[in-house]
Amino acid sequence: MMNMSLTVPYLEFYNGNKMPTFGLGTYSSKSNEVEEAVKYAIDIGYRYIDTSYFLNNEKEVGKAIRGKIEDGTIRREDIFVATKLWNTFHKEEQVIPACIESLKNLGLQYVDLYLIHFPIAFKKGKELFPVNTEGEIQTSDVDYLDTWKGMEECFRKGLVRDIGISNFNSEQITRLLASATIKPVNNQVELNININQKRLIEFCKNNGITVTSYSPLGRPGYNSEIPNFLENRKAQLGVALIPRSLNGSRIKENFVIFDFQLKEDEMKILESIKTGKRIISFEELKDHKYYPFGIPF
Ligand SMILES: NC(=O)c1ccc[n+]([C@@H]2O[C@H](COP(=O)([O-])OP(=O)(O)OC[C@H]3O[C@@H](n4cnc5c(N)ncnc54)[C@H](OP(=O)(O)O)[C@@H]3O)[C@@H](O)[C@H]2O)c1
């Protein structure tokens, strides 16, 4: 089996730990698809798998990873596994139990990266999206600074190798950096041709935080109002990418992006076609004090 993992560059965190710049996103609505996709991706050389509690597939992802460790394809230390704390677990004392639950689901002793999925907390409870009788999402005002204290405890206890954030804007990062004991290593945000996050990338870089692009392909076909730019997806912004595919040939096709460089004028063309439109905008939460998408970056 071809193994191209050595050709995938790494991003280095401020603490010297490293993350492959390319991984597999695992969003899926069907069971069993993800297990096969993860196994196949590992076989062809993917060494970074991205999941989250929210996706409800940690068990499948973990089964695939453990299967590939057991059959000798990889060792645990060869694979970078990231998962995320969901919005209903934001109280400081909830974070360690939530992290332990994710580890149990995955069947792993630790994850390489644990992220706060979103800066806004939802009401505590069993539902991923707690709603009232009008169907409105029930948020809470738990401060993500308190959530971060729980994340730091996960790090100190060795449950996770590194901690980071997702969907945080520059003001929220500034506020977090002012109180954090352990700085986040990574911010995972929507980043594609439509929303190229140029200023946020620069801001994160200046603060020693790496950036991962989610929905890097713009989730083609998901929103008919957003142009499909798939043919232009190969950009080189010094960030990590986690395109999701459950289709073998596309898992393979997406991986072959390290043998060329776009020229400056080609990058400018890609930049010029951005629309600023997000796939994930959570507009119904726009009045919440921690809504992250209300400022320019
Ligand atoms: N942190 C967050 O808040 C957050 C939010 C959203 C997503 N994510 C993460 O980011 C990952 C990726 O984002 P995403 O799933 O939203 O969108 P995406 O990766 O931009 O797009 C996925 C879609 O593209 C299709 N696709 C993949 N490769 C293709 C190719 N070469 N040609 C044509 N179509 C192709 C896939 O279909 P097939 O499967 O049929 O190939 C799938 O429908 C997720 O899986 C998740 O892990 C994180």
CSV table of C-alpha atoms and ligand atoms in Angstrom, one decimal:
chain,number,residue,atom,x,y,z
A,1,MET,CA,0.0,0.0,0.0
A,2,MET,CA,1.3,3.4,-0.9
A,3,ASN,CA,2.3,5.5,2.1
A,4,MET,CA,2.7,9.2,1.5
A,5,SER,CA,2.7,10.4,5.1
A,6,LEU,CA,6.3,11.4,4.9
A,7,THR,CA,5.5,13.9,2.2
A,8,VAL,CA,2.9,15.8,4.3
A,9,PRO,CA,4.5,18.8,5.9
A,10,TYR,CA,3.9,19.6,9.6
A,11,LEU,CA,2.9,22.8,11.4
A,12,GLU,CA,4.9,23.4,14.6
A,13,PHE,CA,3.1,24.6,17.7
A,14,TYR,CA,4.7,27.3,19.9
A,15,ASN,CA,5.6,24.5,22.4
A,16,GLY,CA,7.5,22.4,19.8
A,17,ASN,CA,4.7,19.8,19.2
A,18,LYS,CA,3.7,19.2,15.6
A,19,MET,CA,0.6,18.6,13.6
A,20,PRO,CA,0.3,17.3,10.0
A,21,THR,CA,-0.9,20.1,7.7
A,22,PHE,CA,-3.4,17.7,6.1
A,23,GLY,CA,-6.0,15.4,7.6
A,24,LEU,CA,-9.4,13.8,7.1
A,25,GLY,CA,-12.6,15.5,8.3
A,26,THR,CA,-15.2,12.9,9.4
A,27,TYR,CA,-18.6,14.6,9.2
A,28,SER,CA,-21.2,12.0,8.1
A,29,SER,CA,-24.8,11.1,8.6
A,30,LYS,CA,-24.5,7.4,7.9
A,31,SER,CA,-23.0,4.9,10.2
A,32,ASN,CA,-20.1,2.6,9.2
A,33,GLU,CA,-19.1,4.9,6.4
A,34,VAL,CA,-16.7,6.8,8.6
A,35,GLU,CA,-14.9,3.7,9.9
A,36,GLU,CA,-14.1,2.5,6.4
A,37,ALA,CA,-13.1,6.0,5.2
A,38,VAL,CA,-10.7,6.5,8.2
A,39,LYS,CA,-9.1,3.0,7.6
A,40,TYR,CA,-8.7,3.7,3.9
A,41,ALA,CA,-7.3,7.2,4.6
A,42,ILE,CA,-4.7,5.8,7.1
A,43,ASP,CA,-3.8,3.1,4.5
A,44,ILE,CA,-2.9,5.6,1.9
A,45,GLY,CA,-1.0,7.8,4.3
A,46,TYR,CA,-3.3,10.3,6.1
A,47,ARG,CA,-1.9,10.9,9.6
A,48,TYR,CA,-4.4,13.4,11.0
A,49,ILE,CA,-8.0,12.5,11.8
A,50,ASP,CA,-10.4,15.2,12.9
A,51,THR,CA,-13.6,14.4,14.8
A,52,SER,CA,-15.7,15.9,17.6
A,53,TYR,CA,-18.2,14.8,20.2
A,54,PHE,CA,-20.8,16.7,18.2
A,55,LEU,CA,-20.4,14.4,15.2
A,56,ASN,CA,-21.4,11.4,17.2
A,57,ASN,CA,-18.8,9.3,15.4
A,58,GLU,CA,-16.0,9.1,17.9
A,59,LYS,CA,-16.6,5.4,18.5
A,60,GLU,CA,-16.3,4.6,14.8
A,61,VAL,CA,-13.3,6.8,14.3
A,62,GLY,CA,-11.6,5.3,17.3
A,63,LYS,CA,-12.4,1.7,16.1
A,64,ALA,CA,-10.8,2.5,12.8
A,65,ILE,CA,-7.7,4.0,14.3
A,66,ARG,CA,-7.3,1.2,16.8
A,67,GLY,CA,-7.8,-1.3,14.0
A,68,LYS,CA,-5.0,0.2,12.0
A,69,ILE,CA,-2.7,0.2,15.1
A,70,GLU,CA,-3.6,-3.5,15.8
A,71,ASP,CA,-2.9,-4.6,12.2
A,72,GLY,CA,0.5,-2.8,12.4
A,73,THR,CA,-0.1,-0.1,9.8
A,74,ILE,CA,0.6,2.6,12.3
A,75,ARG,CA,1.7,3.1,15.9
A,76,ARG,CA,-0.4,5.4,18.2
A,77,GLU,CA,2.4,8.0,18.0
A,78,ASP,CA,2.2,8.1,14.2
A,79,ILE,CA,-1.4,9.4,14.1
A,80,PHE,CA,-2.6,12.8,15.2
A,81,VAL,CA,-6.1,12.7,16.6
A,82,ALA,CA,-8.2,15.8,17.3
A,83,THR,CA,-11.6,16.0,18.9
A,84,LYS,CA,-13.7,18.8,20.4
A,85,LEU,CA,-15.6,19.8,23.5
A,86,TRP,CA,-19.3,20.4,22.6
A,87,ASN,CA,-21.2,23.5,23.6
A,88,THR,CA,-23.4,21.8,26.3
A,89,PHE,CA,-20.2,21.0,28.4
A,90,HIS,CA,-18.8,24.5,28.9
A,91,LYS,CA,-18.9,24.8,32.7
A,92,GLU,CA,-15.4,24.4,34.0
A,93,GLU,CA,-16.3,21.3,36.1
A,94,GLN,CA,-17.9,19.6,33.0
A,95,VAL,CA,-14.8,19.7,30.9
A,96,ILE,CA,-12.7,16.9,32.3
A,97,PRO,CA,-15.7,14.4,32.4
A,98,ALA,CA,-16.6,15.4,28.8
A,99,CYS,CA,-13.0,14.8,27.7
A,100,ILE,CA,-12.9,11.5,29.4
A,101,GLU,CA,-16.1,10.5,27.7
A,102,SER,CA,-14.6,11.4,24.3
A,103,LEU,CA,-11.5,9.3,25.1
A,104,LYS,CA,-13.7,6.4,26.1
A,105,ASN,CA,-15.6,6.7,22.9
A,106,LEU,CA,-12.4,6.8,20.9
A,107,GLY,CA,-10.8,4.0,23.0
A,108,LEU,CA,-7.7,6.0,23.3
A,109,GLN,CA,-5.5,7.0,26.3
A,110,TYR,CA,-5.1,10.6,25.0
A,111,VAL,CA,-5.9,12.8,22.0
A,112,ASP,CA,-3.3,15.0,20.4
A,113,LEU,CA,-5.5,18.0,20.2
A,114,TYR,CA,-8.6,19.0,22.2
A,115,LEU,CA,-10.5,22.1,21.0
A,116,ILE,CA,-13.4,24.1,22.4
A,117,HIS,CA,-15.8,23.6,19.4
A,118,PHE,CA,-17.5,27.0,19.7
A,119,PRO,CA,-17.2,30.0,22.0
A,120,ILE,CA,-21.0,30.0,22.9
A,121,ALA,CA,-22.2,27.6,25.6
A,122,PHE,CA,-25.5,25.8,25.3
A,123,LYS,CA,-27.8,24.8,28.2
A,124,LYS,CA,-26.4,21.8,30.0
A,125,GLY,CA,-28.3,18.5,29.2
A,126,LYS,CA,-28.6,15.5,27.1
A,127,GLU,CA,-29.6,17.3,23.8
A,128,LEU,CA,-26.8,18.5,21.6
A,129,PHE,CA,-29.1,21.3,20.5
A,130,PRO,CA,-31.4,22.1,23.5
A,131,VAL,CA,-34.4,24.1,22.2
A,132,ASN,CA,-37.4,25.8,23.8
A,133,THR,CA,-41.0,25.2,22.7
A,134,GLU,CA,-40.5,27.8,19.9
A,135,GLY,CA,-37.5,25.7,18.6
A,136,GLU,CA,-35.0,28.3,19.6
A,137,ILE,CA,-31.5,27.1,20.7
A,138,GLN,CA,-31.1,27.5,24.5
A,139,THR,CA,-27.7,29.1,25.1
A,140,SER,CA,-26.2,29.9,28.5
A,141,ASP,CA,-23.8,32.6,29.5
A,142,VAL,CA,-21.0,30.4,30.7
A,143,ASP,CA,-17.8,32.3,29.8
A,144,TYR,CA,-15.4,30.5,27.5
A,145,LEU,CA,-12.6,31.7,29.9
A,146,ASP,CA,-14.0,29.4,32.5
A,147,THR,CA,-14.3,26.6,29.9
A,148,TRP,CA,-10.6,27.2,29.1
A,149,LYS,CA,-9.7,26.5,32.8
A,150,GLY,CA,-11.2,23.1,32.4
A,151,MET,CA,-9.3,22.6,29.1
A,152,GLU,CA,-6.0,23.5,30.9
A,153,GLU,CA,-6.8,20.8,33.5
A,154,CYS,CA,-7.3,18.2,30.8
A,155,PHE,CA,-3.8,19.2,29.6
A,156,ARG,CA,-2.3,19.0,33.0
A,157,LYS,CA,-3.8,15.6,33.7
A,158,GLY,CA,-2.3,14.3,30.4
A,159,LEU,CA,-5.6,13.5,28.8
A,160,VAL,CA,-4.7,15.6,25.8
A,161,ARG,CA,-1.3,16.6,24.3
A,162,ASP,CA,-2.4,20.1,23.3
A,163,ILE,CA,-5.4,22.3,23.7
A,164,GLY,CA,-7.0,24.8,21.3
A,165,ILE,CA,-10.1,26.6,20.1
A,166,SER,CA,-12.5,26.6,17.2
A,167,ASN,CA,-14.6,29.3,15.7
A,168,PHE,CA,-13.0,32.0,17.9
A,169,ASN,CA,-12.6,35.5,16.5
A,170,SER,CA,-9.6,37.8,17.1
A,171,GLU,CA,-11.2,39.7,20.0
A,172,GLN,CA,-12.1,36.5,21.8
A,173,ILE,CA,-8.6,35.2,21.3
A,174,THR,CA,-7.1,38.4,22.7
A,175,ARG,CA,-9.4,38.1,25.7
A,176,LEU,CA,-8.4,34.4,26.2
A,177,LEU,CA,-4.7,35.1,25.8
A,178,ALA,CA,-4.9,37.8,28.6
A,179,SER,CA,-6.1,35.2,31.1
A,180,ALA,CA,-4.9,31.8,29.9
A,181,THR,CA,-2.1,30.0,31.8
A,182,ILE,CA,-1.6,27.7,28.8
A,183,LYS,CA,-2.0,29.4,25.4
A,184,PRO,CA,-4.1,27.7,22.7
A,185,VAL,CA,-2.0,26.0,20.0
A,186,ASN,CA,-4.6,26.1,17.2
A,187,ASN,CA,-7.8,27.8,16.1
A,188,GLN,CA,-9.9,25.7,13.7
A,189,VAL,CA,-12.1,27.9,11.6
A,190,GLU,CA,-14.1,27.9,8.3
A,191,LEU,CA,-11.5,28.8,5.7
A,192,ASN,CA,-11.9,28.3,1.9
A,193,ILE,CA,-12.0,30.4,-1.2
A,194,ASN,CA,-15.2,32.2,-0.1
A,195,ILE,CA,-13.9,33.1,3.3
A,196,ASN,CA,-10.1,33.2,3.2
A,197,GLN,CA,-9.5,34.4,6.7
A,198,LYS,CA,-6.5,36.3,5.7
A,199,ARG,CA,-6.5,38.7,8.6
A,200,LEU,CA,-7.4,36.0,11.2
A,201,ILE,CA,-4.5,33.8,9.9
A,202,GLU,CA,-2.1,36.8,10.3
A,203,PHE,CA,-3.5,37.6,13.7
A,204,CYS,CA,-3.1,34.0,14.9
A,205,LYS,CA,0.4,33.7,13.5
A,206,ASN,CA,1.4,36.9,15.4
A,207,ASN,CA,0.1,35.3,18.5
A,208,GLY,CA,1.8,31.9,18.0
A,209,ILE,CA,-1.4,30.1,17.1
A,210,THR,CA,-1.7,27.8,14.1
A,211,VAL,CA,-4.8,27.7,12.0
A,212,THR,CA,-6.8,24.7,10.6
A,213,SER,CA,-9.2,25.2,7.8
A,214,TYR,CA,-12.5,23.4,8.1
A,215,SER,CA,-14.9,23.1,5.2
A,216,PRO,CA,-11.8,23.7,3.0
A,217,LEU,CA,-13.8,22.6,-0.1
A,218,GLY,CA,-16.7,24.8,0.8
A,219,ARG,CA,-18.9,21.7,1.4
A,220,PRO,CA,-20.0,21.6,-2.3
A,221,GLY,CA,-23.7,21.4,-2.9
A,222,TYR,CA,-24.6,22.2,0.7
A,223,ASN,CA,-25.8,25.7,0.1
A,224,SER,CA,-26.9,26.6,-3.4
A,225,GLU,CA,-26.4,30.4,-2.8
A,226,ILE,CA,-22.6,29.8,-2.3
A,227,PRO,CA,-20.6,29.3,-5.4
A,228,ASN,CA,-18.8,26.0,-5.8
A,229,PHE,CA,-15.1,26.7,-6.3
A,230,LEU,CA,-13.9,23.1,-6.1
A,231,GLU,CA,-11.6,23.4,-9.1
A,232,ASN,CA,-9.7,26.2,-7.2
A,233,ARG,CA,-9.3,24.5,-3.9
A,234,LYS,CA,-5.6,24.1,-3.8
A,235,ALA,CA,-4.3,27.1,-1.9
A,236,GLN,CA,-1.2,27.5,0.1
A,237,LEU,CA,-1.8,29.7,3.1
A,238,GLY,CA,0.4,28.0,5.7
A,239,VAL,CA,-2.6,26.4,7.5
A,240,ALA,CA,-3.7,22.8,8.0
A,241,LEU,CA,-6.6,21.4,6.0
A,242,ILE,CA,-9.1,18.8,6.9
A,243,PRO,CA,-11.3,18.1,3.8
A,244,ARG,CA,-13.9,15.5,4.4
A,245,SER,CA,-14.6,12.7,2.0
A,246,LEU,CA,-16.1,9.3,2.5
A,247,ASN,CA,-15.3,8.3,-1.1
A,248,GLY,CA,-12.1,6.3,-1.6
A,249,SER,CA,-11.0,7.9,-4.9
A,250,ARG,CA,-11.7,11.5,-3.5
A,251,ILE,CA,-9.9,10.7,-0.3
A,252,LYS,CA,-6.9,9.8,-2.5
A,253,GLU,CA,-7.3,12.7,-4.9
A,254,ASN,CA,-7.5,15.3,-2.1
A,255,PHE,CA,-4.2,14.0,-0.6
A,256,VAL,CA,-2.1,14.7,-3.7
A,257,ILE,CA,-1.5,18.4,-3.2
A,258,PHE,CA,2.1,18.6,-2.1
A,259,ASP,CA,3.8,18.4,-5.4
A,260,PHE,CA,3.1,21.9,-6.7
A,261,GLN,CA,3.0,25.5,-5.6
A,262,LEU,CA,0.7,28.2,-6.8
A,263,LYS,CA,2.3,31.3,-8.2
A,264,GLU,CA,1.6,34.7,-6.6
A,265,ASP,CA,-0.7,35.8,-9.4
A,266,GLU,CA,-2.6,32.6,-9.2
A,267,MET,CA,-3.1,33.1,-5.4
A,268,LYS,CA,-4.3,36.7,-6.2
A,269,ILE,CA,-6.9,35.3,-8.6
A,270,LEU,CA,-8.2,32.9,-5.9
A,271,GLU,CA,-8.2,35.8,-3.4
A,272,SER,CA,-10.2,38.0,-5.8
A,273,ILE,CA,-13.1,35.5,-6.0
A,274,LYS,CA,-14.0,35.4,-2.3
A,275,THR,CA,-17.6,36.2,-1.4
A,276,GLY,CA,-17.2,36.3,2.4
A,277,LYS,CA,-20.1,33.8,2.7
A,278,ARG,CA,-19.9,31.2,5.4
A,279,ILE,CA,-21.3,27.7,5.3
A,280,ILE,CA,-21.5,27.7,9.1
A,281,SER,CA,-22.8,31.1,10.3
A,282,PHE,CA,-25.2,30.2,13.2
A,283,GLU,CA,-27.1,33.4,12.5
A,284,GLU,CA,-29.8,32.4,15.0
A,285,LEU,CA,-27.1,33.0,17.7
A,286,LYS,CA,-26.1,36.4,16.5
A,287,ASP,CA,-27.4,38.3,19.5
A,288,HIS,CA,-25.4,36.2,22.0
A,289,LYS,CA,-22.5,38.1,23.6
A,290,TYR,CA,-20.0,35.5,22.5
A,291,TYR,CA,-21.2,35.2,18.8
A,292,PRO,CA,-18.0,35.0,17.0
A,293,PHE,CA,-18.9,36.0,13.4
A,294,GLY,CA,-20.2,39.5,14.0
A,295,ILE,CA,-16.8,41.3,13.6
A,296,PRO,CA,-14.6,41.5,10.5
A,297,PHE,CA,-12.2,38.8,11.7
B,1,LIG,N1,-14.9,23.1,14.0
B,1,LIG,C1,-16.0,23.2,13.4
B,1,LIG,O1,-16.9,23.9,13.8
B,1,LIG,C2,-16.3,22.4,12.1
B,1,LIG,C3,-17.4,22.8,11.3
B,1,LIG,C4,-17.6,22.1,10.1
B,1,LIG,C5,-16.7,21.1,9.8
B,1,LIG,N2,-15.6,20.8,10.6
B,1,LIG,C6,-14.7,19.7,10.2
B,1,LIG,O2,-14.1,19.9,8.9
B,1,LIG,C7,-14.3,18.8,8.1
B,1,LIG,C8,-14.5,19.2,6.6
B,1,LIG,O3,-15.5,20.1,6.5
B,1,LIG,P1,-16.9,19.8,5.8
B,1,LIG,O4,-17.2,18.4,5.9
B,1,LIG,O5,-17.9,20.8,6.3
B,1,LIG,O6,-16.7,20.3,4.2
B,1,LIG,P2,-15.7,20.0,3.1
B,1,LIG,O7,-14.6,19.2,3.5
B,1,LIG,O8,-15.3,21.4,2.5
B,1,LIG,O9,-16.6,19.3,2.0
B,1,LIG,C9,-17.0,18.0,2.1
B,1,LIG,C10,-17.8,17.6,0.9
B,1,LIG,O10,-17.0,17.6,-0.2
B,1,LIG,C11,-17.1,16.4,-1.0
B,1,LIG,N3,-15.8,16.2,-1.6
B,1,LIG,C12,-14.7,15.8,-0.9
B,1,LIG,N4,-13.6,15.7,-1.8
B,1,LIG,C13,-14.1,16.0,-3.0
B,1,LIG,C14,-13.5,16.1,-4.3
B,1,LIG,N5,-12.2,15.8,-4.5
B,1,LIG,N6,-14.3,16.4,-5.3
B,1,LIG,C15,-15.6,16.7,-5.1
B,1,LIG,N7,-16.3,16.7,-3.9
B,1,LIG,C16,-15.5,16.3,-2.9
B,1,LIG,C17,-17.5,15.4,0.0
B,1,LIG,O11,-18.3,14.4,-0.5
B,1,LIG,P3,-17.8,12.8,-0.6
B,1,LIG,O12,-17.8,12.3,0.9
B,1,LIG,O13,-18.9,12.1,-1.3
B,1,LIG,O14,-16.5,12.8,-1.2
B,1,LIG,C18,-18.4,16.2,1.0
B,1,LIG,O15,-19.7,16.3,0.5
B,1,LIG,C19,-15.6,18.1,8.7
B,1,LIG,O16,-15.7,16.8,8.3
B,1,LIG,C20,-15.3,18.3,10.2
B,1,LIG,O17,-14.4,17.3,10.6
B,1,LIG,C21,-15.4,21.4,11.7
